[in-house]
PDB file of C-alpha atoms in Angstrom:
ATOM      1  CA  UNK Y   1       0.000   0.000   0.000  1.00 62.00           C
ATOM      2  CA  UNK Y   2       1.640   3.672  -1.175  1.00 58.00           C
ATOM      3  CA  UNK Y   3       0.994   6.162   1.045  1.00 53.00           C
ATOM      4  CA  UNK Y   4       1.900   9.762  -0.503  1.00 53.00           C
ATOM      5  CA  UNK Y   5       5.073  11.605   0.871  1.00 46.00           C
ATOM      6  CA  UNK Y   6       6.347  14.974  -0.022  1.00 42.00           C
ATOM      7  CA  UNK Y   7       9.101  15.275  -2.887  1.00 41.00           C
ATOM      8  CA  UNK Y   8      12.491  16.283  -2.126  1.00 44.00           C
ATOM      9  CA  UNK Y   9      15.016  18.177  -4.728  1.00 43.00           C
ATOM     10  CA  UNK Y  10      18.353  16.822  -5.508  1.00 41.00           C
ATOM     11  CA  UNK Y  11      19.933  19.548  -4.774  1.00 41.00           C
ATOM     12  CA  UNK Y  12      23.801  18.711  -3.046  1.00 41.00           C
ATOM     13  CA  UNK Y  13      23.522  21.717  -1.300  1.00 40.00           C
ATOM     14  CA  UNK Y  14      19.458  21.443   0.518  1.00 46.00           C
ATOM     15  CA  UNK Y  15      18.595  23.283   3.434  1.00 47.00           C
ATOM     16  CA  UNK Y  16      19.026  22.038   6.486  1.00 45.00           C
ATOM     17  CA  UNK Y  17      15.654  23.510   7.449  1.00 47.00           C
ATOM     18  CA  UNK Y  18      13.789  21.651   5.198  1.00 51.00           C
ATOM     19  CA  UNK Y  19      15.690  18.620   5.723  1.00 51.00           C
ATOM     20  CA  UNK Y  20      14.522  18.655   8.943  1.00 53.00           C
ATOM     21  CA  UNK Y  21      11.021  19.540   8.273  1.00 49.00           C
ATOM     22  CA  UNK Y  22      10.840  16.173   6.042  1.00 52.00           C
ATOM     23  CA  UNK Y  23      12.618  13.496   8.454  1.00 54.00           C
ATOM     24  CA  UNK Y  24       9.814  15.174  10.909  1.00 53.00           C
ATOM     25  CA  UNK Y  25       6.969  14.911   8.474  1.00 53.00           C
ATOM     26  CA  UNK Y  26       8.053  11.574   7.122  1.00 54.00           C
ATOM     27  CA  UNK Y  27       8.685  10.312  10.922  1.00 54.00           C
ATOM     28  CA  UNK Y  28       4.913  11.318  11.930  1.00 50.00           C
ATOM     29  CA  UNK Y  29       3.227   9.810   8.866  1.00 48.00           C
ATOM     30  CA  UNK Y  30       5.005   6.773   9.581  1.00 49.00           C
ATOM     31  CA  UNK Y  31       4.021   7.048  13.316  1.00 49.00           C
ATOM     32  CA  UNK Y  32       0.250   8.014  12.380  1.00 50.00           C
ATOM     33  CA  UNK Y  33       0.531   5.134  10.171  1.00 49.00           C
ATOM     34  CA  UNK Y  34       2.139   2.564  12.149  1.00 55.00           C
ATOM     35  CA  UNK Y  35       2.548  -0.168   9.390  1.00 65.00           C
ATOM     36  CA  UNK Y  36       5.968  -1.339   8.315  1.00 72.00           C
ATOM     37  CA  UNK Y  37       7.096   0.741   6.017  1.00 80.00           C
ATOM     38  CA  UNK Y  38       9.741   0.648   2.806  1.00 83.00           C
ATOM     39  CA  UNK Y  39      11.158   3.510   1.615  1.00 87.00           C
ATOM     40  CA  UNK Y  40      11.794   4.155  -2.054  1.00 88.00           C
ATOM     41  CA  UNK Y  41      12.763   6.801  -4.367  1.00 91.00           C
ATOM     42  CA  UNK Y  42      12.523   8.027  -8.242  1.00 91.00           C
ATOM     43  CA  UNK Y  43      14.968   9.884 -10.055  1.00 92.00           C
ATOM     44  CA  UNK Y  44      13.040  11.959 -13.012  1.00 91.00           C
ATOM     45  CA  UNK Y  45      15.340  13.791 -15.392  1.00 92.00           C
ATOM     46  CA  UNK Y  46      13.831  16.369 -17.805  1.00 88.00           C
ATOM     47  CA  UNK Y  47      15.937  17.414 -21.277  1.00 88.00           C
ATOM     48  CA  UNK Y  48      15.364  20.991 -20.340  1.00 89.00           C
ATOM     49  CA  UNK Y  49      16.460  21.040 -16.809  1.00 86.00           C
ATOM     50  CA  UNK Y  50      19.904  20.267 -15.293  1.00 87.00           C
ATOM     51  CA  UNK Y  51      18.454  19.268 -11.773  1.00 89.00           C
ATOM     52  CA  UNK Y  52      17.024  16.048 -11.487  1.00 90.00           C
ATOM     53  CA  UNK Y  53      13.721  15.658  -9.593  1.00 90.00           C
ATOM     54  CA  UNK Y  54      13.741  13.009  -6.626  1.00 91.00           C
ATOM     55  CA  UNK Y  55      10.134  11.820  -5.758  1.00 89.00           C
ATOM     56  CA  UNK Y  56      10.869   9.584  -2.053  1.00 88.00           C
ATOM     57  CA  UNK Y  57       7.503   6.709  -2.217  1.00 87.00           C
ATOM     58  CA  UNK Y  58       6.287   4.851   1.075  1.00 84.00           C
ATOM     59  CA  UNK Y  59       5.079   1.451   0.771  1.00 82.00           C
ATOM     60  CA  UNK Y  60       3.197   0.140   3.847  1.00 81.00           C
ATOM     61  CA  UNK Y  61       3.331  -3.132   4.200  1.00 84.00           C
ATOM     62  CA  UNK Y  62      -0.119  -4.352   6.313  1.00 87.00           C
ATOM     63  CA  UNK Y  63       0.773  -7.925   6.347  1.00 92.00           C
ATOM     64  CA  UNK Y  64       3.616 -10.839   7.201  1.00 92.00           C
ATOM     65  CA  UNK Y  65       3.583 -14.172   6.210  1.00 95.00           C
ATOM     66  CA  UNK Y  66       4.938 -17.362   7.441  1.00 95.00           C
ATOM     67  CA  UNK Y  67       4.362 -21.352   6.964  1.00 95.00           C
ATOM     68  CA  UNK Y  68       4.916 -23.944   8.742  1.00 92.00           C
ATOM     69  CA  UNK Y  69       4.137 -27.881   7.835  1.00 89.00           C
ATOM     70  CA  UNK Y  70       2.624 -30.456  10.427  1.00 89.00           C
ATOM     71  CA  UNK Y  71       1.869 -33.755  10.222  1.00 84.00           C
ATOM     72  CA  UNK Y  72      -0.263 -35.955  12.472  1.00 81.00           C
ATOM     73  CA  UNK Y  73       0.459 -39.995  11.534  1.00 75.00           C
ATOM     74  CA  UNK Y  74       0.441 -40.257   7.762  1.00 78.00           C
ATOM     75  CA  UNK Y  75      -1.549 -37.283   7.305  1.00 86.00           C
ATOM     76  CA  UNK Y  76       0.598 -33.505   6.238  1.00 89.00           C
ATOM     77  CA  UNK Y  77      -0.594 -30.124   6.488  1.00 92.00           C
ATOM     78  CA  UNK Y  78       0.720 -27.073   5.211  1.00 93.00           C
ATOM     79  CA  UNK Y  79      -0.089 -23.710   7.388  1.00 95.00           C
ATOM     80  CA  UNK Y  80      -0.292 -20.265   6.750  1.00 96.00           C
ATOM     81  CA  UNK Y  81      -0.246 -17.762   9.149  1.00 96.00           C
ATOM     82  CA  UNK Y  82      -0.926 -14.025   8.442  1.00 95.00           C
ATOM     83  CA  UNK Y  83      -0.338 -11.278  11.149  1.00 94.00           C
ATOM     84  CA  UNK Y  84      -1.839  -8.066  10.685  1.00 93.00           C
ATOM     85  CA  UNK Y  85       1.193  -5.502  11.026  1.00 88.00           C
ATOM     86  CA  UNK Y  86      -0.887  -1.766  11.532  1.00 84.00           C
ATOM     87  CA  UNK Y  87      -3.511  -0.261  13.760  1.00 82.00           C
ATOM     88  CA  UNK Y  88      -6.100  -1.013  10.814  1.00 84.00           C
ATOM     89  CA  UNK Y  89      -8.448  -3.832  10.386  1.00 89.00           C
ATOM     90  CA  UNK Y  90      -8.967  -5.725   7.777  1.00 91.00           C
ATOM     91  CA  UNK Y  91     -11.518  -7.730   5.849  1.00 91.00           C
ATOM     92  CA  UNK Y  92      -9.791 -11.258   4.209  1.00 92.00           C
ATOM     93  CA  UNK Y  93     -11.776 -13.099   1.502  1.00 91.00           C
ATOM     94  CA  UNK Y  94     -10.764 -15.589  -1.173  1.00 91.00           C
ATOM     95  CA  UNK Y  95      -8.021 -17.064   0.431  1.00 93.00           C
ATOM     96  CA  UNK Y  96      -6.106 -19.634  -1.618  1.00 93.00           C
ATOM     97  CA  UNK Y  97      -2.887 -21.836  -2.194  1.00 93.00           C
ATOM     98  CA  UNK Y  98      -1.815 -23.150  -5.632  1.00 91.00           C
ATOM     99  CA  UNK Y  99       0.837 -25.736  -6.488  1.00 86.00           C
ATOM    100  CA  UNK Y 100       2.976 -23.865  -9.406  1.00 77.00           C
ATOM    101  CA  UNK Y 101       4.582 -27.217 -10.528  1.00 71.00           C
ATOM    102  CA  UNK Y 102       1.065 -28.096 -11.287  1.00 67.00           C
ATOM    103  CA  UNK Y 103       1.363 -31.740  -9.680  1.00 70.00           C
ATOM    104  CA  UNK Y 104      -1.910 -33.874 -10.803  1.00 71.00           C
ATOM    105  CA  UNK Y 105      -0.962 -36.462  -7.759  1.00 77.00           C
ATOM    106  CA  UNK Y 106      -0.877 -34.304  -5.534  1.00 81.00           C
ATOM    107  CA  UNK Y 107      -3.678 -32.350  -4.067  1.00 86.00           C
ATOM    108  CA  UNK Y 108      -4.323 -28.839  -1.437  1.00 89.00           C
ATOM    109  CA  UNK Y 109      -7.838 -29.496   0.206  1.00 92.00           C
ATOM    110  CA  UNK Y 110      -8.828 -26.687   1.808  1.00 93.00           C
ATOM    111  CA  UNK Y 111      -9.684 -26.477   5.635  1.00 93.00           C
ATOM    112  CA  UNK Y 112     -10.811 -22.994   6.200  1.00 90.00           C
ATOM    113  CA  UNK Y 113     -14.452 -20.951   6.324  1.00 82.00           C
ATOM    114  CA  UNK Y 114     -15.787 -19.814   3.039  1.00 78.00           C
ATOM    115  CA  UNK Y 115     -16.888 -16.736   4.741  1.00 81.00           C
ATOM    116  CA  UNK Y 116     -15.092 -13.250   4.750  1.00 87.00           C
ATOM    117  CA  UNK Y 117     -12.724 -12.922   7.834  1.00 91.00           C
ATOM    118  CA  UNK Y 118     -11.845  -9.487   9.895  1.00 92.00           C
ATOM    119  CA  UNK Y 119      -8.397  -9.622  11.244  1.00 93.00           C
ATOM    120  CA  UNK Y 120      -8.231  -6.942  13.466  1.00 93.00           C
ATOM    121  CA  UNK Y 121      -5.147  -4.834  14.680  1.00 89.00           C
ATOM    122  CA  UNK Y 122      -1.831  -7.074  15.440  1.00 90.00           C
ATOM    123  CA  UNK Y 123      -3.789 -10.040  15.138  1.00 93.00           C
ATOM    124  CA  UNK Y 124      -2.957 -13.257  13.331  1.00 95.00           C
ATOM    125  CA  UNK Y 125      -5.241 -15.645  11.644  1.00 95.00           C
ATOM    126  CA  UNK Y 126      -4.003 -18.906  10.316  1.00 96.00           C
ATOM    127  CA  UNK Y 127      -5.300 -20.881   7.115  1.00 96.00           C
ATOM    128  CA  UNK Y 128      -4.497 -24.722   6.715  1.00 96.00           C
ATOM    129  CA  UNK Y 129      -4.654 -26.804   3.846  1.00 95.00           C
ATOM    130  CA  UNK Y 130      -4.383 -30.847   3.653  1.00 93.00           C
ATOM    131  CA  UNK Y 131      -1.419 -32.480   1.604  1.00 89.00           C
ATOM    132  CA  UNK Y 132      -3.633 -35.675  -0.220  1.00 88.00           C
ATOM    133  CA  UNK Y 133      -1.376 -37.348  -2.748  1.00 83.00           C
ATOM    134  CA  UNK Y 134      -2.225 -40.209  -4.722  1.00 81.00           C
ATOM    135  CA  UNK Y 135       1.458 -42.052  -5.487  1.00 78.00           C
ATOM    136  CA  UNK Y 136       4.820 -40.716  -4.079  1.00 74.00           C
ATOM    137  CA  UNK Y 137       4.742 -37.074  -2.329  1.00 74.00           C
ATOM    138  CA  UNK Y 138       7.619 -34.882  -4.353  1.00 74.00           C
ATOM    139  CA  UNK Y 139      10.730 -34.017  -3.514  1.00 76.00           C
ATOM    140  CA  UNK Y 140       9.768 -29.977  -3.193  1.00 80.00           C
ATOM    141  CA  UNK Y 141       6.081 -28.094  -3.164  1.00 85.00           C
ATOM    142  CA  UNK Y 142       6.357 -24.598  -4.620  1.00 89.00           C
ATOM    143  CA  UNK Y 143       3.612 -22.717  -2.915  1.00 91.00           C
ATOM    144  CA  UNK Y 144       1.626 -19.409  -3.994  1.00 93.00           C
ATOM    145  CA  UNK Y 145      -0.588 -18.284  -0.823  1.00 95.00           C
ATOM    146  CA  UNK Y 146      -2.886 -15.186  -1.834  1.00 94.00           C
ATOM    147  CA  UNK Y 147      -5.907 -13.703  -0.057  1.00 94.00           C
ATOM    148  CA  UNK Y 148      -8.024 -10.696  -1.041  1.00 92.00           C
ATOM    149  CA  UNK Y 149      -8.020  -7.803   1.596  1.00 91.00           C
ATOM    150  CA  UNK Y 150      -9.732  -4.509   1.770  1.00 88.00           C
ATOM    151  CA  UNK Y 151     -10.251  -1.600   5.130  1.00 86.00           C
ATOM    152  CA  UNK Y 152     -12.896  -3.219   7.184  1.00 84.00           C
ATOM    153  CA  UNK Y 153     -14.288   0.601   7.549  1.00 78.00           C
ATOM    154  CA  UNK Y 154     -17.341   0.948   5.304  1.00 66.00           C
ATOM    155  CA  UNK Y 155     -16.015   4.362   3.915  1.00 62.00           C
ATOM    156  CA  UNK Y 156     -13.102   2.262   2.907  1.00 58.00           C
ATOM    157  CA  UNK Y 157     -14.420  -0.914   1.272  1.00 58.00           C
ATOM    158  CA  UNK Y 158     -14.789   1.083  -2.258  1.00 63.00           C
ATOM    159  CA  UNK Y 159     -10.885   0.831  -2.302  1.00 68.00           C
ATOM    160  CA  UNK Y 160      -9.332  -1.358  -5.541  1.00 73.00           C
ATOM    161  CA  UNK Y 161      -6.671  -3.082  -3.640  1.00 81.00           C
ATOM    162  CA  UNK Y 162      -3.782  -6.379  -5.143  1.00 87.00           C
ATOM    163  CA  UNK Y 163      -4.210  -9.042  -3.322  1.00 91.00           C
ATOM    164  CA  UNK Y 164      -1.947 -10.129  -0.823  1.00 92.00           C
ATOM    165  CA  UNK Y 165       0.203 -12.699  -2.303  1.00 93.00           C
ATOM    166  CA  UNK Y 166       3.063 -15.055  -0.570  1.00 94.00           C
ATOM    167  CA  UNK Y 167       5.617 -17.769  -2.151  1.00 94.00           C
ATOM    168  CA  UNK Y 168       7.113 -20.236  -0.498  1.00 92.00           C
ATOM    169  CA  UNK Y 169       8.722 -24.048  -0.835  1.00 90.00           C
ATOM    170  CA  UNK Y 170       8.528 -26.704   1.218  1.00 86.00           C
ATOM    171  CA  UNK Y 171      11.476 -29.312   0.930  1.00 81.00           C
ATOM    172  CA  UNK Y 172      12.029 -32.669   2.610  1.00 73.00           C
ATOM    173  CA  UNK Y 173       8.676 -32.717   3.883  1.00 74.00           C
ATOM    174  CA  UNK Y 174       8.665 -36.642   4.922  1.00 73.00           C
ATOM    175  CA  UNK Y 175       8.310 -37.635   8.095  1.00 77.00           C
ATOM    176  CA  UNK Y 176      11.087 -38.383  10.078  1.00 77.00           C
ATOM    177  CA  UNK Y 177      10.372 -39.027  13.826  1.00 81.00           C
ATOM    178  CA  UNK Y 178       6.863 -40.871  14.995  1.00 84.00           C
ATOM    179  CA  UNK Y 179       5.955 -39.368  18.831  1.00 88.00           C
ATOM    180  CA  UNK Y 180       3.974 -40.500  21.026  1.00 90.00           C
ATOM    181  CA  UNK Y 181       3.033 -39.457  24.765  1.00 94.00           C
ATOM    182  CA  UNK Y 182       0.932 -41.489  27.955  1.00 94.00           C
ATOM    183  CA  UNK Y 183       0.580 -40.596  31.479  1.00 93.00           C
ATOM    184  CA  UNK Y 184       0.248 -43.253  33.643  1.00 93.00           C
ATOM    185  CA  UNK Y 185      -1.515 -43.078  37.115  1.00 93.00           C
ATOM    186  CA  UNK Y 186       0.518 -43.675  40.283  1.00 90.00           C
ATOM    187  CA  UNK Y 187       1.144 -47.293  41.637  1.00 88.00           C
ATOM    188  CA  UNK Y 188      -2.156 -49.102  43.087  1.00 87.00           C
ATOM    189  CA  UNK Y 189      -4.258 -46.013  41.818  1.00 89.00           C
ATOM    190  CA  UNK Y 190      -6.644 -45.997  38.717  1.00 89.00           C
ATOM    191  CA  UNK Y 191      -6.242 -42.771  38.025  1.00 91.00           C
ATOM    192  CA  UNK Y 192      -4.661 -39.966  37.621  1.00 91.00           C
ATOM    193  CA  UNK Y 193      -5.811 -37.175  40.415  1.00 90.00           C
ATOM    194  CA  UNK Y 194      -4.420 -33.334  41.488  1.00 90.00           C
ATOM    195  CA  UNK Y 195      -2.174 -33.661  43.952  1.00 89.00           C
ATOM    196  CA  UNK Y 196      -0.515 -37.136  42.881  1.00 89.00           C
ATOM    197  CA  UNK Y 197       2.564 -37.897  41.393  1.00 92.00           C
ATOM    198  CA  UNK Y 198       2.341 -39.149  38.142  1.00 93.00           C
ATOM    199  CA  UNK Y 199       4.538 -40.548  35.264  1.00 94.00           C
ATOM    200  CA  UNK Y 200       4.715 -39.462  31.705  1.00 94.00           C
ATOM    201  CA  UNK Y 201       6.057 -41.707  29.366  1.00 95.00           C
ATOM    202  CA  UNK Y 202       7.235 -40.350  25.751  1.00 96.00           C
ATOM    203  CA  UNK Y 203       8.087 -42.875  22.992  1.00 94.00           C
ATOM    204  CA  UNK Y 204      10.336 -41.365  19.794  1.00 92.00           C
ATOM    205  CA  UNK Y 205      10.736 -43.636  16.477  1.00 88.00           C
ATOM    206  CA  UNK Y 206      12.811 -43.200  13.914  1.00 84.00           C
ATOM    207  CA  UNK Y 207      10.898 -43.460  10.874  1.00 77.00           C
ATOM    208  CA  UNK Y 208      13.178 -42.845   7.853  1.00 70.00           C
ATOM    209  CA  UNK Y 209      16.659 -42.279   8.020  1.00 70.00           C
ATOM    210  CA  UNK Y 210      18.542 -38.658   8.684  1.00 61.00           C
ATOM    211  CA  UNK Y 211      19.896 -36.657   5.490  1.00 61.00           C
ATOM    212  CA  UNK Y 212      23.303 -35.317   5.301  1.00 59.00           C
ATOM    213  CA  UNK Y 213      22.306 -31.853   7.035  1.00 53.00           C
ATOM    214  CA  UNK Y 214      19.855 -33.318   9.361  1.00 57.00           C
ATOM    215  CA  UNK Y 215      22.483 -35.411  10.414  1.00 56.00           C
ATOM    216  CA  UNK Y 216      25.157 -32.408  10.801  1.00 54.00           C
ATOM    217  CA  UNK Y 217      22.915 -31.202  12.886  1.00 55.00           C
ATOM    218  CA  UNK Y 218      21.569 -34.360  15.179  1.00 55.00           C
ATOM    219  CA  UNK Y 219      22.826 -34.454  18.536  1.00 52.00           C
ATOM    220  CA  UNK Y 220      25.438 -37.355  18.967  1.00 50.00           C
ATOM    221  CA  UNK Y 221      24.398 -40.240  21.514  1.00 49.00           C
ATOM    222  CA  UNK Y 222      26.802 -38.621  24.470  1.00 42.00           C
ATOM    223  CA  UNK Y 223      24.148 -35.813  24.107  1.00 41.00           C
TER     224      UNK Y 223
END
């Protein structure tokens, strides 16, 4: 999202006045604003001036991305999770993630509401999709996440906004470790109760074996 900022001259020799009158204008929009912001600038030349014209842009960016893949038994998801970065809210609708290989045996079932979403102020909302494949997962998923976003303000709502759009790949994505957790009651009891000492018991099996770099990385057995 551009937000408008005021032009500066390139000029070697500026005022020191009005340099300080823009860091202090460009320092309170940002603060009134309150999104993460990227600065950029244009350089226009004219044929009939000498001076070139500096025009300094602000991008405000409302949104960050991350993913994360989890896997319960044989079962893999891949999840999305989008944090709202300013002091706006937001309306989310027609959320999606495509495969850009374009994989036929492979499949992204969706497991989130149909309905638009309001994601207010610093909050995060996370979308999930199912991994269903049909013969042999691949070695790497190139992902495209996008969802549709506009003010959640009703004076706002006219606005023609991009969607917000995140890639991503997900390597390696077999399992490697099966866990599994019990608590057992205490000796001569049936259960467990508050109070009572009780024993947890957590089983780890290997399932496949380590890669090169997972194995780098591993602790060794006197760890």
């Amino acid at each position: 999202m551009y937000l408008p900022s005021a032009t500066e001259p390139a000029v070697e020799k500026e005022n020191t006045t009005n340099k300080e009158v823009h860091r202090k204008n460009k320092e309170k929009q940002k603060q009134d604003n309150c999104m993460a912001t990227v600065d950029q600038k244009v350089t226009i030349d004219c044929p009939w001036s000498i001076y070139s014209t500096i025009i300094a842009l602000t991008f405000c960016i409302p949104f960050n991305a991350k993913h994360s893949l989890l896997s319960a038994g044989k079962r893999k998801y891949v999840q999305v999770c989008v944090q709202n970065l300013s002091e706006l809210c937001f309306q989310l609708s027609d959320n999606s993630l495509k495969n850009s290989a374009d994989c036929t045996d492979l499949q992204l079932v969706p497991l989130n509401p149909e309905s638009q979403q309001v994601i207010y102020s610093k909050q995060s909302i996370f979308f999930v999709w199912e991994l269903k494949w049909t013969k042999e997962l691949p070695l790497s998923l190139q992902c495209l996440f996008s969802v549709s976003f506009c003010p959640a303000t009703s004076e706002e709502q006219s606005l023609t906004l991009k969607p917000f759009t995140y890639e991503f790949q997900v390597e390696n994505f077999f399992t490697l470790y099966h866990v599994k957790t019990e608590i057992f009651p205490p000796l001569g009891a049936e259960y467990c109760k508050t109070g009572s000492l009780c024993s947890l018991e957590v089983s780890i099996t290997r399932l496949v074996d380590l890669s090169e770099v997972d194995r780098d990385e591993a602790l060794t057995e006197s760890d």
